[in-house]
Amino acid sequence: MTGFSPDWLALREPFDRGARSARLAELFASRLPPTPRIVDLGGGTGANIRALAALMPAGTRWRMVDDDPEVIAVARASLAEYRVEFDRRDLAADLEGAIGDAQAITASALADLVSRTWIDRLFAAAAERAAPLLIVLTVDGWHEFSPAHPDDDLVLNAFAQDQRRDKGFGPALGGNAAEYLAAAARHVGFAVEGEASDWQIPSDATPMLHALIEGIAGASSSARPALARRIHAWRDARAASIAAKRLTFAVGHRDVCAYPERRA
Ligand SMILES: C[S@@+](CC[C@H](N)C(=O)[O-])C[C@H]1O[C@@H](n2cnc3c(N)ncnc32)[C@H](O)[C@@H]1O
């Protein structure tokens, strides 16, 4: 779990797919105009469009925005069957330009990376366009290892600190993002619904478990270098449990759909 490499995005995609709320995707679809223009912010290799396309109205036109040419190249090759434009752009610097003439906005696995100010800008732009939003797979800070290890909380507290580090958008919301999305939606007068979209990672998902443990150990020791030795010992113990197929891991996420209320 180092950055957002195509390999990492491919590894997480089936877990995302299994966790997403179908009900909220359908609610989002029900709020769209015919042949809508939908923008996918921070689209990566295109997983969000792949997951949503079949649920959206016929003739949907997509625009996928990301600032990483490597993931855009993978997305371009794998989304050929859909009507998708690709827009390489820095979402921190030019969110309003990225949304452009879109009539609806979606993003997956992005909202925990951004700041309160950025979310406020997102909802201001959505309100100006009366555009519904579907923001999915936002981490909510809940984790559950089975079996537990005495240093789980120590490591996860350091990891939460890393999740709040500035990722280019200002101080990141991390595990508070899903709650803030709902508050920001209400602030602009949108209705909002949320649903859990937790990852449930079984003991035989060895590559995913290893990637997560390595990613958590790396990020938490960067956040708390003084704890690095204990964190490395925790990582080694967790790696041994994975090898013995004894570890399962659940990671809390939330999907949110927000939309302007229809007038009576
Ligand atoms: C966790 S990945 C999620 C990718 C994809 N939505 C998915 O669900 O697989 C976050 C994505 O946001 C993009 N991103 C991060 N910061 C960005 C920025 N400032 N401007 C544009 N894209 C950005 C990354 O390149 C990456 O593709």
mmCIF file of C-alpha atoms and ligand atoms in Angstrom:
data_model
loop_
_atom_site.group_PDB
_atom_site.id
_atom_site.type_symbol
_atom_site.label_atom_id
_atom_site.label_comp_id
_atom_site.label_asym_id
_atom_site.label_seq_id
_atom_site.Cartn_x
_atom_site.Cartn_y
_atom_site.Cartn_z
ATOM 1 C CA MET A 1 0.000 0.000 0.000
ATOM 2 C CA THR A 2 2.451 2.622 -1.188
ATOM 3 C CA GLY A 3 0.732 5.610 -2.796
ATOM 4 C CA PHE A 4 -1.818 4.862 -5.485
ATOM 5 C CA SER A 5 0.061 2.586 -7.864
ATOM 6 C CA PRO A 6 -2.010 0.700 -10.447
ATOM 7 C CA ASP A 7 -1.007 -2.527 -8.644
ATOM 8 C CA TRP A 8 -2.447 -1.316 -5.323
ATOM 9 C CA LEU A 9 -5.625 -0.023 -6.987
ATOM 10 C CA ALA A 10 -6.077 -3.412 -8.737
ATOM 11 C CA LEU A 11 -5.581 -5.253 -5.432
ATOM 12 C CA ARG A 12 -8.210 -3.240 -3.580
ATOM 13 C CA GLU A 13 -10.793 -3.104 -6.400
ATOM 14 C CA PRO A 14 -12.555 -6.441 -5.655
ATOM 15 C CA PHE A 15 -12.832 -5.545 -1.943
ATOM 16 C CA ASP A 16 -14.236 -2.143 -2.868
ATOM 17 C CA ARG A 17 -16.646 -3.793 -5.276
ATOM 18 C CA GLY A 18 -17.888 -6.163 -2.567
ATOM 19 C CA ALA A 19 -18.304 -3.380 -0.001
ATOM 20 C CA ARG A 20 -20.079 -0.655 -1.994
ATOM 21 C CA SER A 21 -23.691 0.221 -1.219
ATOM 22 C CA ALA A 22 -25.855 -0.788 -4.204
ATOM 23 C CA ARG A 23 -28.794 1.082 -2.654
ATOM 24 C CA LEU A 24 -26.961 4.419 -2.610
ATOM 25 C CA ALA A 25 -25.701 3.912 -6.185
ATOM 26 C CA GLU A 26 -29.326 3.370 -7.241
ATOM 27 C CA LEU A 27 -30.457 6.418 -5.269
ATOM 28 C CA PHE A 28 -27.780 8.498 -7.047
ATOM 29 C CA ALA A 29 -28.916 7.115 -10.442
ATOM 30 C CA SER A 30 -32.532 8.044 -9.628
ATOM 31 C CA ARG A 31 -31.522 11.703 -9.163
ATOM 32 C CA LEU A 32 -29.793 12.058 -12.558
ATOM 33 C CA PRO A 33 -31.154 13.773 -15.653
ATOM 34 C CA PRO A 34 -31.404 11.717 -18.892
ATOM 35 C CA THR A 35 -28.014 11.057 -20.573
ATOM 36 C CA PRO A 36 -26.174 12.723 -17.682
ATOM 37 C CA ARG A 37 -22.646 14.111 -17.648
ATOM 38 C CA ILE A 38 -20.965 12.644 -14.554
ATOM 39 C CA VAL A 39 -17.502 13.574 -13.316
ATOM 40 C CA ASP A 40 -15.424 11.026 -11.357
ATOM 41 C CA LEU A 41 -12.904 12.914 -9.191
ATOM 42 C CA GLY A 42 -9.588 11.169 -8.466
ATOM 43 C CA GLY A 43 -10.658 8.314 -10.733
ATOM 44 C CA GLY A 44 -7.373 6.388 -10.607
ATOM 45 C CA THR A 45 -7.492 3.368 -12.906
ATOM 46 C CA GLY A 46 -11.257 3.752 -13.367
ATOM 47 C CA ALA A 47 -12.638 1.409 -10.670
ATOM 48 C CA ASN A 48 -15.504 3.742 -9.741
ATOM 49 C CA ILE A 49 -16.706 4.042 -13.335
ATOM 50 C CA ARG A 50 -16.393 0.261 -13.818
ATOM 51 C CA ALA A 51 -18.506 -0.322 -10.690
ATOM 52 C CA LEU A 52 -21.174 2.279 -11.484
ATOM 53 C CA ALA A 53 -21.547 2.203 -15.255
ATOM 54 C CA ALA A 54 -24.147 -0.574 -15.433
ATOM 55 C CA LEU A 55 -26.334 1.174 -12.836
ATOM 56 C CA MET A 56 -26.379 4.602 -14.521
ATOM 57 C CA PRO A 57 -28.857 5.750 -17.221
ATOM 58 C CA ALA A 58 -28.277 4.789 -20.861
ATOM 59 C CA GLY A 59 -26.098 7.305 -22.665
ATOM 60 C CA THR A 60 -24.205 8.462 -19.543
ATOM 61 C CA ARG A 61 -21.124 10.508 -20.431
ATOM 62 C CA TRP A 62 -18.236 10.317 -18.000
ATOM 63 C CA ARG A 63 -15.271 12.553 -17.329
ATOM 64 C CA MET A 64 -12.550 11.086 -15.156
ATOM 65 C CA VAL A 65 -10.158 13.505 -13.464
ATOM 66 C CA ASP A 66 -6.809 12.548 -11.955
ATOM 67 C CA ASP A 67 -3.378 14.173 -11.852
ATOM 68 C CA ASP A 68 -1.356 10.950 -12.245
ATOM 69 C CA PRO A 69 -0.565 10.062 -15.880
ATOM 70 C CA GLU A 70 0.299 6.461 -14.968
ATOM 71 C CA VAL A 71 -3.150 5.622 -13.569
ATOM 72 C CA ILE A 72 -4.884 7.597 -16.333
ATOM 73 C CA ALA A 73 -3.090 5.434 -18.945
ATOM 74 C CA VAL A 74 -4.408 2.264 -17.260
ATOM 75 C CA ALA A 75 -7.912 3.735 -17.002
ATOM 76 C CA ARG A 76 -7.892 4.776 -20.661
ATOM 77 C CA ALA A 77 -7.015 1.230 -21.741
ATOM 78 C CA SER A 78 -9.599 -0.443 -19.496
ATOM 79 C CA LEU A 79 -12.612 1.881 -19.959
ATOM 80 C CA ALA A 80 -12.751 1.773 -23.751
ATOM 81 C CA GLU A 81 -16.302 0.339 -23.739
ATOM 82 C CA TYR A 82 -17.731 3.427 -21.964
ATOM 83 C CA ARG A 83 -18.035 7.068 -23.054
ATOM 84 C CA VAL A 84 -15.231 8.548 -20.949
ATOM 85 C CA GLU A 85 -13.119 11.680 -21.354
ATOM 86 C CA PHE A 86 -9.904 11.900 -19.362
ATOM 87 C CA ASP A 87 -8.815 15.113 -17.726
ATOM 88 C CA ARG A 88 -5.367 15.311 -16.173
ATOM 89 C CA ARG A 89 -5.725 17.995 -13.548
ATOM 90 C CA ASP A 90 -4.747 18.841 -9.977
ATOM 91 C CA LEU A 91 -7.969 18.646 -7.966
ATOM 92 C CA ALA A 92 -6.485 20.647 -5.119
ATOM 93 C CA ALA A 93 -5.672 23.609 -7.355
ATOM 94 C CA ASP A 94 -8.659 23.525 -9.708
ATOM 95 C CA LEU A 95 -11.645 21.655 -8.286
ATOM 96 C CA GLU A 96 -14.174 23.992 -9.917
ATOM 97 C CA GLY A 97 -12.550 23.522 -13.362
ATOM 98 C CA ALA A 98 -12.499 19.754 -12.797
ATOM 99 C CA ILE A 99 -16.250 19.728 -12.119
ATOM 100 C CA GLY A 100 -16.871 22.027 -15.092
ATOM 101 C CA ASP A 101 -20.237 21.367 -16.749
ATOM 102 C CA ALA A 102 -20.874 18.056 -14.945
ATOM 103 C CA GLN A 103 -24.469 17.447 -13.844
ATOM 104 C CA ALA A 104 -23.454 14.918 -11.172
ATOM 105 C CA ILE A 105 -20.319 14.228 -9.158
ATOM 106 C CA THR A 106 -18.798 11.027 -7.864
ATOM 107 C CA ALA A 107 -15.548 9.958 -6.202
ATOM 108 C CA SER A 108 -14.302 6.772 -4.597
ATOM 109 C CA ALA A 109 -11.589 6.399 -1.971
ATOM 110 C CA LEU A 110 -10.808 10.113 -2.135
ATOM 111 C CA ALA A 111 -12.697 12.036 0.562
ATOM 112 C CA ASP A 112 -10.464 10.936 3.474
ATOM 113 C CA LEU A 113 -7.442 12.467 1.683
ATOM 114 C CA VAL A 114 -8.910 15.962 1.502
ATOM 115 C CA SER A 115 -9.540 18.842 3.915
ATOM 116 C CA ARG A 116 -12.670 20.478 5.301
ATOM 117 C CA THR A 117 -12.066 23.483 3.038
ATOM 118 C CA TRP A 118 -11.925 21.264 -0.049
ATOM 119 C CA ILE A 119 -15.180 19.496 0.915
ATOM 120 C CA ASP A 120 -16.813 22.909 1.417
ATOM 121 C CA ARG A 121 -15.688 23.890 -2.102
ATOM 122 C CA LEU A 122 -17.020 20.580 -3.471
ATOM 123 C CA PHE A 123 -20.481 21.130 -1.975
ATOM 124 C CA ALA A 124 -20.542 24.794 -3.007
ATOM 125 C CA ALA A 125 -19.850 23.705 -6.612
ATOM 126 C CA ALA A 126 -22.467 20.934 -6.378
ATOM 127 C CA ALA A 127 -25.087 23.330 -4.971
ATOM 128 C CA GLU A 128 -24.399 25.866 -7.758
ATOM 129 C CA ARG A 129 -25.113 23.130 -10.334
ATOM 130 C CA ALA A 130 -27.855 21.318 -8.321
ATOM 131 C CA ALA A 131 -25.671 18.263 -8.907
ATOM 132 C CA PRO A 132 -26.179 15.056 -6.880
ATOM 133 C CA LEU A 133 -23.084 13.477 -5.377
ATOM 134 C CA LEU A 134 -22.083 9.878 -4.674
ATOM 135 C CA ILE A 135 -18.921 9.785 -2.567
ATOM 136 C CA VAL A 136 -17.985 6.221 -1.716
ATOM 137 C CA LEU A 137 -15.441 4.140 0.174
ATOM 138 C CA THR A 138 -14.373 6.869 2.558
ATOM 139 C CA VAL A 139 -12.509 5.405 5.538
ATOM 140 C CA ASP A 140 -14.268 6.028 8.861
ATOM 141 C CA GLY A 141 -11.420 5.094 11.210
ATOM 142 C CA TRP A 142 -12.841 1.747 12.422
ATOM 143 C CA HIS A 143 -10.563 -1.320 12.213
ATOM 144 C CA GLU A 144 -10.926 -4.806 13.625
ATOM 145 C CA PHE A 145 -8.202 -7.440 13.614
ATOM 146 C CA SER A 146 -8.945 -11.010 14.577
ATOM 147 C CA PRO A 147 -7.136 -12.256 16.551
ATOM 148 C CA ALA A 148 -6.224 -9.032 18.373
ATOM 149 C CA HIS A 149 -2.594 -8.090 19.140
ATOM 150 C CA PRO A 150 -1.668 -6.006 22.222
ATOM 151 C CA ASP A 151 -0.158 -3.272 20.006
ATOM 152 C CA ASP A 152 -3.060 -2.941 17.532
ATOM 153 C CA ASP A 153 -4.295 0.293 19.139
ATOM 154 C CA LEU A 154 -0.815 1.798 19.383
ATOM 155 C CA VAL A 155 -0.199 1.157 15.666
ATOM 156 C CA LEU A 156 -3.672 2.230 14.561
ATOM 157 C CA ASN A 157 -3.464 5.492 16.542
ATOM 158 C CA ALA A 158 -0.183 6.312 14.771
ATOM 159 C CA PHE A 159 -1.776 5.314 11.442
ATOM 160 C CA ALA A 160 -4.740 7.635 12.114
ATOM 161 C CA GLN A 161 -2.229 10.429 12.678
ATOM 162 C CA ASP A 162 -0.720 9.724 9.230
ATOM 163 C CA GLN A 163 -4.200 9.707 7.676
ATOM 164 C CA ARG A 164 -4.662 13.303 8.856
ATOM 165 C CA ARG A 165 -1.395 14.411 7.192
ATOM 166 C CA ASP A 166 -1.721 16.971 4.382
ATOM 167 C CA LYS A 167 -1.962 15.055 1.073
ATOM 168 C CA GLY A 168 -1.912 18.250 -0.991
ATOM 169 C CA PHE A 169 -5.442 19.427 -0.100
ATOM 170 C CA GLY A 170 -4.731 20.896 3.349
ATOM 171 C CA PRO A 171 -4.977 18.905 6.625
ATOM 172 C CA ALA A 172 -6.658 15.620 5.642
ATOM 173 C CA LEU A 173 -9.945 14.632 7.281
ATOM 174 C CA GLY A 174 -8.949 10.950 7.503
ATOM 175 C CA GLY A 175 -11.478 9.005 9.593
ATOM 176 C CA ASN A 176 -13.628 12.151 10.150
ATOM 177 C CA ALA A 177 -14.313 12.625 6.438
ATOM 178 C CA ALA A 178 -17.574 10.671 6.134
ATOM 179 C CA GLU A 179 -19.153 12.593 9.014
ATOM 180 C CA TYR A 180 -17.987 15.893 7.532
ATOM 181 C CA LEU A 181 -19.421 15.012 4.100
ATOM 182 C CA ALA A 182 -22.859 14.636 5.670
ATOM 183 C CA ALA A 183 -22.528 17.932 7.563
ATOM 184 C CA ALA A 184 -21.361 19.781 4.432
ATOM 185 C CA ALA A 185 -24.288 18.361 2.445
ATOM 186 C CA ARG A 186 -26.807 19.582 5.029
ATOM 187 C CA HIS A 187 -25.099 22.967 5.130
ATOM 188 C CA VAL A 188 -25.941 23.575 1.442
ATOM 189 C CA GLY A 189 -29.490 22.244 1.946
ATOM 190 C CA PHE A 190 -28.936 18.846 0.308
ATOM 191 C CA ALA A 191 -30.592 15.677 1.564
ATOM 192 C CA VAL A 192 -28.000 13.082 2.515
ATOM 193 C CA GLU A 193 -27.973 9.339 3.108
ATOM 194 C CA GLY A 194 -25.068 7.181 4.220
ATOM 195 C CA GLU A 195 -24.384 3.469 4.498
ATOM 196 C CA ALA A 196 -21.464 1.382 5.735
ATOM 197 C CA SER A 197 -19.200 -0.047 3.017
ATOM 198 C CA ASP A 198 -16.687 -1.877 5.190
ATOM 199 C CA TRP A 199 -13.979 -4.157 3.848
ATOM 200 C CA GLN A 200 -14.169 -7.678 5.319
ATOM 201 C CA ILE A 201 -10.840 -9.256 4.436
ATOM 202 C CA PRO A 202 -10.701 -13.019 4.946
ATOM 203 C CA SER A 203 -7.661 -14.966 6.079
ATOM 204 C CA ASP A 204 -6.969 -16.378 2.601
ATOM 205 C CA ALA A 205 -6.665 -12.900 0.977
ATOM 206 C CA THR A 206 -2.924 -13.028 1.563
ATOM 207 C CA PRO A 207 -1.691 -10.335 -0.889
ATOM 208 C CA MET A 208 -4.315 -7.820 0.332
ATOM 209 C CA LEU A 209 -3.559 -8.515 4.009
ATOM 210 C CA HIS A 210 0.193 -8.196 3.416
ATOM 211 C CA ALA A 211 -0.250 -4.944 1.488
ATOM 212 C CA LEU A 212 -2.387 -3.458 4.258
ATOM 213 C CA ILE A 213 -0.082 -4.508 7.082
ATOM 214 C CA GLU A 214 2.970 -3.173 5.217
ATOM 215 C CA GLY A 215 1.153 0.059 4.378
ATOM 216 C CA ILE A 216 -0.100 0.594 7.932
ATOM 217 C CA ALA A 217 3.321 -0.206 9.435
ATOM 218 C CA GLY A 218 5.113 2.145 7.009
ATOM 219 C CA ALA A 219 2.684 5.035 7.479
ATOM 220 C CA SER A 220 2.465 4.676 11.248
ATOM 221 C CA SER A 221 6.243 4.551 11.741
ATOM 222 C CA SER A 222 6.610 7.684 9.575
ATOM 223 C CA ALA A 223 4.028 9.410 11.779
ATOM 224 C CA ARG A 224 5.603 8.202 15.059
ATOM 225 C CA PRO A 225 9.324 7.398 14.397
ATOM 226 C CA ALA A 226 9.929 6.922 18.111
ATOM 227 C CA LEU A 227 7.627 3.865 17.982
ATOM 228 C CA ALA A 228 9.260 2.338 14.892
ATOM 229 C CA ARG A 229 10.765 -0.680 16.683
ATOM 230 C CA ARG A 230 7.466 -1.667 18.294
ATOM 231 C CA ILE A 231 5.627 -1.092 15.033
ATOM 232 C CA HIS A 232 8.111 -3.319 13.148
ATOM 233 C CA ALA A 233 7.661 -6.060 15.754
ATOM 234 C CA TRP A 234 3.881 -5.734 15.312
ATOM 235 C CA ARG A 235 4.278 -5.981 11.532
ATOM 236 C CA ASP A 236 6.388 -9.149 11.882
ATOM 237 C CA ALA A 237 3.828 -10.745 14.227
ATOM 238 C CA ARG A 238 1.015 -9.846 11.818
ATOM 239 C CA ALA A 239 2.991 -11.239 8.848
ATOM 240 C CA ALA A 240 3.394 -14.537 10.739
ATOM 241 C CA SER A 241 -0.398 -14.679 11.367
ATOM 242 C CA ILE A 242 -1.053 -14.019 7.682
ATOM 243 C CA ALA A 243 1.349 -16.802 6.688
ATOM 244 C CA ALA A 244 -0.507 -19.153 9.072
ATOM 245 C CA LYS A 245 -3.822 -17.979 7.528
ATOM 246 C CA ARG A 246 -5.025 -16.941 10.985
ATOM 247 C CA LEU A 247 -5.604 -13.209 10.460
ATOM 248 C CA THR A 248 -8.798 -11.502 9.327
ATOM 249 C CA PHE A 249 -9.122 -7.741 9.085
ATOM 250 C CA ALA A 250 -12.127 -5.424 8.764
ATOM 251 C CA VAL A 251 -11.705 -1.784 7.703
ATOM 252 C CA GLY A 252 -14.548 0.698 8.171
ATOM 253 C CA HIS A 253 -15.723 2.739 5.186
ATOM 254 C CA ARG A 254 -18.815 4.739 4.413
ATOM 255 C CA ASP A 255 -20.699 5.614 1.230
ATOM 256 C CA VAL A 256 -22.639 8.863 1.068
ATOM 257 C CA CYS A 257 -25.216 10.072 -1.457
ATOM 258 C CA ALA A 258 -26.284 13.730 -1.314
ATOM 259 C CA TYR A 259 -28.746 15.514 -3.563
ATOM 260 C CA PRO A 260 -30.851 18.658 -3.800
ATOM 261 C CA GLU A 261 -34.339 18.143 -2.406
ATOM 262 C CA ARG A 262 -37.021 18.168 -5.084
ATOM 263 C CA ARG A 263 -39.533 21.002 -4.670
ATOM 264 C CA ALA A 264 -43.083 19.877 -3.810
HETATM 265 C C1 LIG B 1 -7.085 6.081 -3.287
HETATM 266 S S1 LIG B 1 -6.920 6.488 -4.971
HETATM 267 C C2 LIG B 1 -8.567 6.095 -5.539
HETATM 268 C C3 LIG B 1 -8.647 5.823 -7.012
HETATM 269 C C4 LIG B 1 -9.994 5.369 -7.529
HETATM 270 N N1 LIG B 1 -11.029 6.377 -7.297
HETATM 271 C C5 LIG B 1 -10.396 4.039 -6.919
HETATM 272 O O1 LIG B 1 -11.396 3.995 -6.200
HETATM 273 O O2 LIG B 1 -9.687 3.054 -7.160
HETATM 274 C C6 LIG B 1 -6.919 8.278 -4.980
HETATM 275 C C7 LIG B 1 -6.763 8.860 -6.378
HETATM 276 O O3 LIG B 1 -6.765 10.284 -6.245
HETATM 277 C C8 LIG B 1 -5.770 10.819 -7.108
HETATM 278 N N2 LIG B 1 -5.336 12.107 -6.568
HETATM 279 C C9 LIG B 1 -4.730 12.332 -5.374
HETATM 280 N N3 LIG B 1 -4.439 13.640 -5.248
HETATM 281 C C10 LIG B 1 -4.870 14.245 -6.399
HETATM 282 C C11 LIG B 1 -4.870 15.587 -6.873
HETATM 283 N N4 LIG B 1 -4.352 16.591 -6.140
HETATM 284 N N5 LIG B 1 -5.405 15.850 -8.080
HETATM 285 C C12 LIG B 1 -5.938 14.837 -8.833
HETATM 286 N N6 LIG B 1 -5.973 13.553 -8.441
HETATM 287 C C13 LIG B 1 -5.450 13.258 -7.234
HETATM 288 C C14 LIG B 1 -4.660 9.777 -7.108
HETATM 289 O O4 LIG B 1 -3.820 9.899 -8.249
HETATM 290 C C15 LIG B 1 -5.455 8.466 -7.065
HETATM 291 O O5 LIG B 1 -5.708 7.983 -8.356
#
